[in-house]
Short mmCIF file of C-alpha atoms and ligand atoms in Angstrom, two decimals:
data_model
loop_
_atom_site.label_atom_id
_atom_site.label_comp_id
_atom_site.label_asym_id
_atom_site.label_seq_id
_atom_site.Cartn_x
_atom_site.Cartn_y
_atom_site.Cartn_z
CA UNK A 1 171.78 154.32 -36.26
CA UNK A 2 169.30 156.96 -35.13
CA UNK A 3 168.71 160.12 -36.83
CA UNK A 4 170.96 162.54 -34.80
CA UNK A 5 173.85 159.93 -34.99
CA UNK A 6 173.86 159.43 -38.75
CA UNK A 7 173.51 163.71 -39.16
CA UNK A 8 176.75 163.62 -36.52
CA UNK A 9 178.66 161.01 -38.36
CA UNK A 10 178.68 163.57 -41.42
CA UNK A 11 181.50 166.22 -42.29
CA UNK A 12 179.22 169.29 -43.18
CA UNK A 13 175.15 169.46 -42.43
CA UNK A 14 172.66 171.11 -44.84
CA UNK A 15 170.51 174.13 -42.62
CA UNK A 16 167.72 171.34 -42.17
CA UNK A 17 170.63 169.32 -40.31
CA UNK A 18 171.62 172.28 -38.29
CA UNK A 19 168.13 172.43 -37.50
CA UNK A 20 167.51 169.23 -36.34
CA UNK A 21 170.48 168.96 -33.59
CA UNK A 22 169.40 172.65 -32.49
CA UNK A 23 166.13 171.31 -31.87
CA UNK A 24 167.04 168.43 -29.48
CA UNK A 25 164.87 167.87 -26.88
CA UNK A 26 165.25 164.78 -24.94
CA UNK A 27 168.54 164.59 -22.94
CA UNK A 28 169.29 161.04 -24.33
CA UNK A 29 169.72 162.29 -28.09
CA UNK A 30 171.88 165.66 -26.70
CA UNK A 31 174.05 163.83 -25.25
CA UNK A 32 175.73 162.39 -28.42
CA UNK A 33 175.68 166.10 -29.73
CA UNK A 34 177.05 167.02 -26.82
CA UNK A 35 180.11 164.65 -27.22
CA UNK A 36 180.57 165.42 -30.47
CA UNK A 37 181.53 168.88 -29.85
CA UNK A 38 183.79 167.97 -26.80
CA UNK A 39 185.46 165.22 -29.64
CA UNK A 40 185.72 167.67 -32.28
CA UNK A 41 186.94 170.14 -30.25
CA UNK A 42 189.97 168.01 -29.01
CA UNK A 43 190.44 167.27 -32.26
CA UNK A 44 190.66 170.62 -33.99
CA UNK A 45 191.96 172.99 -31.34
CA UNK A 46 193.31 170.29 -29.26
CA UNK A 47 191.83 169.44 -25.40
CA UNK A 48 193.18 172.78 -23.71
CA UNK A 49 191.31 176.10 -22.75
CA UNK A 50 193.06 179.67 -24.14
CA UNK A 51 192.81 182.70 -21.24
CA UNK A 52 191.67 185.73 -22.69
CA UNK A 53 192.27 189.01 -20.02
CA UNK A 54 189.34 191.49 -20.92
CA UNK A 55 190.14 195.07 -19.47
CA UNK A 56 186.06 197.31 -19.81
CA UNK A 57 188.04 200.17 -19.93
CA UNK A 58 184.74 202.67 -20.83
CA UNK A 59 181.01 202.17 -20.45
CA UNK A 60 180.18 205.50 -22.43
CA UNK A 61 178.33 204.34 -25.64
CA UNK A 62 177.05 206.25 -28.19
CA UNK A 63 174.77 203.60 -29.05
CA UNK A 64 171.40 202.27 -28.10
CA UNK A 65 171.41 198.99 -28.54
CA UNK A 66 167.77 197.91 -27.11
CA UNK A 67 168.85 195.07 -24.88
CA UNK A 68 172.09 196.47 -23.75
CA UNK A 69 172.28 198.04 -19.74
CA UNK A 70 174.99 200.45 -20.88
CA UNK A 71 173.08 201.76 -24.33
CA UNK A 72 173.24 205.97 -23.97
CA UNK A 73 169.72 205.67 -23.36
CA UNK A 74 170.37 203.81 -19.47
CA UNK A 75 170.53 207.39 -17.74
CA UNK A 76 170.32 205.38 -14.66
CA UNK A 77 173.97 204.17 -14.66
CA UNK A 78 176.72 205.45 -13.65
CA UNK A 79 179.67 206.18 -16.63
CA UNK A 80 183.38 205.79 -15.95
CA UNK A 81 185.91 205.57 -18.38
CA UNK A 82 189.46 204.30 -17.50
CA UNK A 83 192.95 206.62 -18.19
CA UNK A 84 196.05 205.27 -20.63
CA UNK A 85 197.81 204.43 -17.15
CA UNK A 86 194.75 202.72 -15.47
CA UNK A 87 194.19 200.79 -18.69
CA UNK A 88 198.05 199.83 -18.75
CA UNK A 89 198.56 199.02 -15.40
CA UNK A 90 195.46 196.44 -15.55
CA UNK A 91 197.45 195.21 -18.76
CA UNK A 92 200.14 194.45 -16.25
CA UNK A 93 198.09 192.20 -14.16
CA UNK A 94 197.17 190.13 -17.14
CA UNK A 95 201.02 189.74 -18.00
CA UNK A 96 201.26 189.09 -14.60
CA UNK A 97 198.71 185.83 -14.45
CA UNK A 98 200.73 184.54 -17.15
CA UNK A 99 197.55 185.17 -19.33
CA UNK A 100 199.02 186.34 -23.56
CA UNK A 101 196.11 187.68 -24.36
CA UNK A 102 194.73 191.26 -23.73
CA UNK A 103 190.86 192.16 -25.22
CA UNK A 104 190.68 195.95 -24.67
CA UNK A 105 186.36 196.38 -24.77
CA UNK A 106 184.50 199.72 -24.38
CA UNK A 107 180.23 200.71 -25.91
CA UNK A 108 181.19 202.82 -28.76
CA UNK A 109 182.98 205.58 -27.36
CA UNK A 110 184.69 208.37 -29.37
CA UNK A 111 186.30 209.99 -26.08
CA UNK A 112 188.79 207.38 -27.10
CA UNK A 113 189.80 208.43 -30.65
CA UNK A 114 192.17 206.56 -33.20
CA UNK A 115 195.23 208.05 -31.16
CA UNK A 116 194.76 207.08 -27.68
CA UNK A 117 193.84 203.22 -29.37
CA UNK A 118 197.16 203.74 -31.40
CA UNK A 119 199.38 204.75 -28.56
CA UNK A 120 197.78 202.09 -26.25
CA UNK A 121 198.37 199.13 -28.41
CA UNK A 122 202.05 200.17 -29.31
CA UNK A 123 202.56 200.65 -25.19
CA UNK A 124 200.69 197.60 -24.78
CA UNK A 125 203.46 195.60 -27.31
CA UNK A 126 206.74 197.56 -25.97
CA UNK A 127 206.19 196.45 -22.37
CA UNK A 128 204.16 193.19 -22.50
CA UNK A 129 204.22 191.80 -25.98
CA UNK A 130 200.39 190.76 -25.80
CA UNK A 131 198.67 190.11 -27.77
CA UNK A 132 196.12 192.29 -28.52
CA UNK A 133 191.90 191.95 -29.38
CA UNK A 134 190.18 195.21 -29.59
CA UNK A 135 186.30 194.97 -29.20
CA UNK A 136 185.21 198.62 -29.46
CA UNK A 137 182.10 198.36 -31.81
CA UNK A 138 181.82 199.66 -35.10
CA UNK A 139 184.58 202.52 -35.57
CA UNK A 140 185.71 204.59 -38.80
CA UNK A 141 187.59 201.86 -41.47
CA UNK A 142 191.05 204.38 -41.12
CA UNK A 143 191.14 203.53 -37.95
CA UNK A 144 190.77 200.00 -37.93
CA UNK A 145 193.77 200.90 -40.40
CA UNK A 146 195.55 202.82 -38.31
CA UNK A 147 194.94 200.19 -35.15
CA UNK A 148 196.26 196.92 -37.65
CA UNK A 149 199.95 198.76 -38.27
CA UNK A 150 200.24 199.53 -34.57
CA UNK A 151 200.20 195.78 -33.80
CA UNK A 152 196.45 195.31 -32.72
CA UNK A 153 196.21 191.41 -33.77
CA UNK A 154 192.26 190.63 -33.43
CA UNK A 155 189.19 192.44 -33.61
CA UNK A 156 185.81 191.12 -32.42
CA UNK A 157 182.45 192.50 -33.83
CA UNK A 158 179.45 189.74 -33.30
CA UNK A 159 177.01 190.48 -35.96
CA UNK A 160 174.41 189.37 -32.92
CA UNK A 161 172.00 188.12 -35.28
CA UNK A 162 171.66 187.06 -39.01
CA UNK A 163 167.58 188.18 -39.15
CA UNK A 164 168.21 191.41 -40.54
CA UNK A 165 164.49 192.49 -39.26
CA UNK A 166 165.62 191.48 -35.83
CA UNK A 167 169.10 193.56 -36.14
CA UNK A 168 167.15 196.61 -37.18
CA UNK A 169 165.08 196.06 -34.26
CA UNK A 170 167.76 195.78 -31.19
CA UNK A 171 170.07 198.68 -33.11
CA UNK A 172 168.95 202.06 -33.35
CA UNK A 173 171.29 202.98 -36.18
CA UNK A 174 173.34 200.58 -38.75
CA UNK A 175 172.42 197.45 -41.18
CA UNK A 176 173.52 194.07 -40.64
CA UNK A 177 174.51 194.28 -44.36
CA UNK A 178 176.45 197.30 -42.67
CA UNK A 179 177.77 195.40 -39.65
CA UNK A 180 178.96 192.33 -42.06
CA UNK A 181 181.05 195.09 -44.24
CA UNK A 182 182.71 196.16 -41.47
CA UNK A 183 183.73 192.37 -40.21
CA UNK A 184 185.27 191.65 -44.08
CA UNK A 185 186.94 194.77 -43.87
CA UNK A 186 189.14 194.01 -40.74
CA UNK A 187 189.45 190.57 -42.48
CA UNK A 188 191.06 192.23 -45.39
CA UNK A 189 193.24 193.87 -43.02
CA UNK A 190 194.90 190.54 -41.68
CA UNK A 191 192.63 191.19 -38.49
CA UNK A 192 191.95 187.81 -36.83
CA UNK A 193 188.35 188.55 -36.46
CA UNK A 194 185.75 187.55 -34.53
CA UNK A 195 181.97 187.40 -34.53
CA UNK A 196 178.78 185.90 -33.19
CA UNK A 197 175.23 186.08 -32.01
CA UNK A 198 173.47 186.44 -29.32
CA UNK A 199 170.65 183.60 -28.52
CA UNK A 200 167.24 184.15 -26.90
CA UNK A 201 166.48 187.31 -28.33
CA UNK A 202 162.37 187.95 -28.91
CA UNK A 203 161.36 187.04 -31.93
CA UNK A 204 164.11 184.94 -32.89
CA UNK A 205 163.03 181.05 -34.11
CA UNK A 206 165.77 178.20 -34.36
CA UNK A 207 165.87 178.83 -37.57
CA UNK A 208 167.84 182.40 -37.45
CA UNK A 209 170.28 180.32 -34.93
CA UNK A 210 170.66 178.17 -37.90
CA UNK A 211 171.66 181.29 -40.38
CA UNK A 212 173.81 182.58 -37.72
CA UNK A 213 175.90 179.32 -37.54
CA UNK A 214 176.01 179.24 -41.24
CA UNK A 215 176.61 182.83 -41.73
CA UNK A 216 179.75 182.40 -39.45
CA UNK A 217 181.08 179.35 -41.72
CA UNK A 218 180.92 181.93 -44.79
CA UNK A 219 183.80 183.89 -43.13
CA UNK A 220 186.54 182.09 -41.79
CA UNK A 221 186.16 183.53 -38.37
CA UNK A 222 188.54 182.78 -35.78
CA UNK A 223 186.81 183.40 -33.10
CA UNK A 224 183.03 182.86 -32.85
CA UNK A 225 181.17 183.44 -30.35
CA UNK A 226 177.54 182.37 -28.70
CA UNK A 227 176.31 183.67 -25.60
CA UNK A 228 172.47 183.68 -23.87
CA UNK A 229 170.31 186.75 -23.65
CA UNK A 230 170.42 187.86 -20.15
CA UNK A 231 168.00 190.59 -19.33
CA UNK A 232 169.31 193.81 -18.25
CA UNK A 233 166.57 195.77 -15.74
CA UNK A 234 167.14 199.32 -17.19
CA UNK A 235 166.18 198.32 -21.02
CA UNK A 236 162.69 197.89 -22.63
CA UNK A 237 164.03 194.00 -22.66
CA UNK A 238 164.13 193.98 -19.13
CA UNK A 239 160.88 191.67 -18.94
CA UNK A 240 161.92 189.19 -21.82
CA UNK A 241 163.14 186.02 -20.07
CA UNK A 242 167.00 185.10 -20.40
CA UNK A 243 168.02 182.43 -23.10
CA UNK A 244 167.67 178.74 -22.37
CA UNK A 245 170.88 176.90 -21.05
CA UNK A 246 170.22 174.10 -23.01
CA UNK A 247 170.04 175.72 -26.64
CA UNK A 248 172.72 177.72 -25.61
CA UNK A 249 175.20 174.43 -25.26
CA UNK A 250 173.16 172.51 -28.15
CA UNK A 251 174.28 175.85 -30.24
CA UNK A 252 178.09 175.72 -28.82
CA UNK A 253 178.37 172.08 -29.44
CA UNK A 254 176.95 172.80 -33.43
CA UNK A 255 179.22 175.52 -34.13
CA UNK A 256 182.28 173.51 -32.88
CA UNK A 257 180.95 171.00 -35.55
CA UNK A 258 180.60 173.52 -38.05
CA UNK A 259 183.77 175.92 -37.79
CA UNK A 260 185.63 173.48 -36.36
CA UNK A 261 189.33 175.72 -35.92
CA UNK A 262 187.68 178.68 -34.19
CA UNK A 263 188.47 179.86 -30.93
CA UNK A 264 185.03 179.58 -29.23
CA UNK A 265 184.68 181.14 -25.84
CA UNK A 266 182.48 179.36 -22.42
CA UNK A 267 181.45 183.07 -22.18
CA UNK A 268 180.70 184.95 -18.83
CA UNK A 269 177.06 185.31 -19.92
CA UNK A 270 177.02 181.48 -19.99
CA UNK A 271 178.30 181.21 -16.31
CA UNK A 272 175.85 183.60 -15.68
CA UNK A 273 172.94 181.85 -16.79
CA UNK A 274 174.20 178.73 -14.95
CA UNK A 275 176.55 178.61 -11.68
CA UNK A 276 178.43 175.70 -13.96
CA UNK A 277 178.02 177.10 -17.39
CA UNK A 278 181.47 177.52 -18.43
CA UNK A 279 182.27 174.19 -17.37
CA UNK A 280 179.46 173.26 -19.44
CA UNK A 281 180.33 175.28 -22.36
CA UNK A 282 183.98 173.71 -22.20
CA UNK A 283 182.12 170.19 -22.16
CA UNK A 284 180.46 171.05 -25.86
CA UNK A 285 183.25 172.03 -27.36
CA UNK A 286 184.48 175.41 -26.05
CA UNK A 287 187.84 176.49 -26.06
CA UNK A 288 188.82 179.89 -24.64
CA UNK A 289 187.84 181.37 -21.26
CA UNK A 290 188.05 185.51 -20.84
CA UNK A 291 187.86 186.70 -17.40
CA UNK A 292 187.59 190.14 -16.79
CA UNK A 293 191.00 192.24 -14.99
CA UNK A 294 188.41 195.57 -15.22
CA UNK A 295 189.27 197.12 -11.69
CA UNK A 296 186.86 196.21 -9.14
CA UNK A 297 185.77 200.00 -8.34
CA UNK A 298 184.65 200.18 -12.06
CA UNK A 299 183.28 196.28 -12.73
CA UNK A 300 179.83 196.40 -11.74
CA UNK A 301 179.36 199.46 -14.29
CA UNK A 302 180.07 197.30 -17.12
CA UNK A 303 176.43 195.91 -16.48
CA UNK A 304 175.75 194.93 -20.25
CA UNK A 305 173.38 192.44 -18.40
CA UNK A 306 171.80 191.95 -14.79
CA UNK A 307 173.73 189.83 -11.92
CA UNK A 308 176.66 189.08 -14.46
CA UNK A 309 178.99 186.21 -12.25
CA UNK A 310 182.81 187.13 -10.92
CA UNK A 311 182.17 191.39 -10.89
CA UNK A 312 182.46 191.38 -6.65
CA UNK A 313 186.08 189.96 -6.96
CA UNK A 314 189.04 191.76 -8.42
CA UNK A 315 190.93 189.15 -10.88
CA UNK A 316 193.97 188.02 -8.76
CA UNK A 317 191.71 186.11 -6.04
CA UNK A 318 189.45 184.71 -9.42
CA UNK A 319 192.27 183.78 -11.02
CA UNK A 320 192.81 180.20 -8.51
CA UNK A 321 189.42 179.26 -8.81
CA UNK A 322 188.56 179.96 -12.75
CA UNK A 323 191.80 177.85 -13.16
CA UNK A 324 190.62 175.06 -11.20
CA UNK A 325 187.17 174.64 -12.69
CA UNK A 326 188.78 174.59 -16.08
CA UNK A 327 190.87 171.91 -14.96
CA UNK A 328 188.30 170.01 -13.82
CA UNK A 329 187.11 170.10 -17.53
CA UNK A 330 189.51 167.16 -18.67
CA UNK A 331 191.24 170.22 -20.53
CA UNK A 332 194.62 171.88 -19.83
CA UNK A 333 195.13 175.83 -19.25
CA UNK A 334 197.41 176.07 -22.71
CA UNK A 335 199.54 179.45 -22.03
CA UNK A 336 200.68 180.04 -25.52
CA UNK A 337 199.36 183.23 -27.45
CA UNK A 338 196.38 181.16 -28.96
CA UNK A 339 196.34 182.92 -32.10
CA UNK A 340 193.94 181.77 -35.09
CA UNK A 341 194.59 178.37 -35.93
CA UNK A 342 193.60 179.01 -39.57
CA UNK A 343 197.09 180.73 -39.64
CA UNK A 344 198.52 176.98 -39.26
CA UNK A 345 196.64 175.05 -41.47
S1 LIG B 401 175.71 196.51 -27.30
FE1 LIG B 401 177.62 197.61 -27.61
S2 LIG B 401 177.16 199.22 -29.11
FE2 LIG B 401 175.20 198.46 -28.30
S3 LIG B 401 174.71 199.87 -26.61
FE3 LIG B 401 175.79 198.10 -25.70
S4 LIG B 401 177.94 198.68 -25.65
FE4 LIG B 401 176.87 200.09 -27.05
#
């Protein structure tokens, strides 16, 4: 038995473990990795691919997150920000596709304060019963409050990287000491939360990929997630080259290892990065797939990074195709709510 075979034939792996499968280089030892997570994924969360709608309803941000193509700083783009009955009606086309999930995503953006969220989610619940993720950045802890008893169910917040030099770097204000207070205090809640990193940024060595995978196994996230650094062209990272493909699957396929019962997206960034990324992702071990319902005339605004896939098309006409690549994925489209499965075990 090789080395990468005995390290995947174990339950849990030390950081030196992590290490070593992150730093696979020759396709031959990958592909065992590789398998591994497609294995373990079929056996946690079963061989079937959760639909998550995402509705971008602002892309006002009161942050300035360096690598980011909608940070306040991006004067270049142009801002919209979506009404209650815009943001509704797209909630309606994600009931509509059969999809249970709605993830209502914005930058940090006050315009929308704790009583439009409120009233949105209980709307949301009266005329769809969705469920609900909100991914709105870092907001005031009564709010998150306020958002839990209205019937919000998940909230994502990706702690983007566990090098807290790096984190200082890319944010202009916060800690990720900060960031990680905020993610326990939605868990206390009864949030299903959500984190994650982003991979590829400068300065960052395997090993910080390796703290961010064990940093997510010290919370029991339900949803992790690990998507490539794509450059955006109106941010001082516009030169730094996107994330490699292959660490980004060798990371997707470690964390299914490691977490195991989270809900781990094939993210857009992925199929970005590679015409047949998701599919890819979906190979390793991914589970969920979130494709955007944010109205076509708006879309291209939500340029968080450069040439992101699927922003040309409004959802309906996506909708055929997206299903049929997952299908081609030896996985089914599961239409249940695909709520944590922590809540199960
Ligand atoms: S990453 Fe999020 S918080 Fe940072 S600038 Fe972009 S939208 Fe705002």
């Amino acid at each position: 038995m090789n080395t990468t075979e005995s390290i995947l034939g174990k339950g849990s792996f030390s950081k030196g473990e992590i290490i070593s499968l992150l730093s696979l280089q020759n396709r031959d030892e990958q592909i065992p990795l590789f398998r591994a997570g497609k294995l373990a994924r079929n056996k946690y969360v079963g061989a079937k691919v959760h639909l998550r709608g995402i509705i971008e309803f602002s892309n006002y941000c009161t942050q300035d997150c360096i690598y980011c193509g909608i940070r306040k700083s991006n004067l270049s783009l142009e801002r919209y920000r979506m009404s209650f009955e815009e943001i509704l009606s797209t909630a309606k086309l994600i009931y509509n596709s059969e999809i249970k999930t709605v993830v209502l995503q914005s930058g940090e953006d006050p315009y929308y304060d704790c009583d439009f969220i409120s009233k949105l989610i209980v709307k949301i619940k009266e005329e769809f019963n969705l469920a609900i993720t909100l991914s709105l950045g870092e907001r005031e802890y009564y709010e998150y409050e306020k958002w839990k008893s209205a019937g919000a169910d998940r909230y994502l917040l990706k702690h983007e990287t566990a090098n807290p030099e790096i984190y200082s770097q890319i944010h202009n204000s916060g800690s990720l000491t900060e960031r990680l207070e905020h993610l326990s205090y939605l868990d206390s809640l009864g949030f299903q939360i959500g984190s994650g990193n982003i991979i590829g940024l400068p300065g960052q060595t395997i090993e910080d990929i390796a703290d961010d995978l064990i940093l997510c196994s010290k919370y029991q996230l339900d949803m992790a997630s690990f998507s490539p650094f794509i450059p955006s062209s109106d941010t001082p990272f516009s030169d730094v080259p996107k994330a490699s493909l292959d660490l980004t699957l060798k990371t997707l396929a470690v964390a299914r290892l490691i977490l195991k019962y989270a809900h781990i997206p094939a993210t857009t960034a992925l199929a970005t990065l590679d015409e047949l990324g998701r599919e890819k992702g979906i190979n390793v071990g991914a589970n969920v797939v979130m494709p955007s319902f944010t109205p076509v005339g708006v879309k291209t605004k939500y340029s968080i990074y450069d040439n992101k896939r699927c922003i040309t098309e409004d959802a309906s006409s996506c909708m055929p195709c997206l299903r049929a690549r997952i299908e081609s994925c030896d996985v089914e489209i599961d239409n249940g709510y695909g709520h944590s499965l922590y809540l199960n075990q």
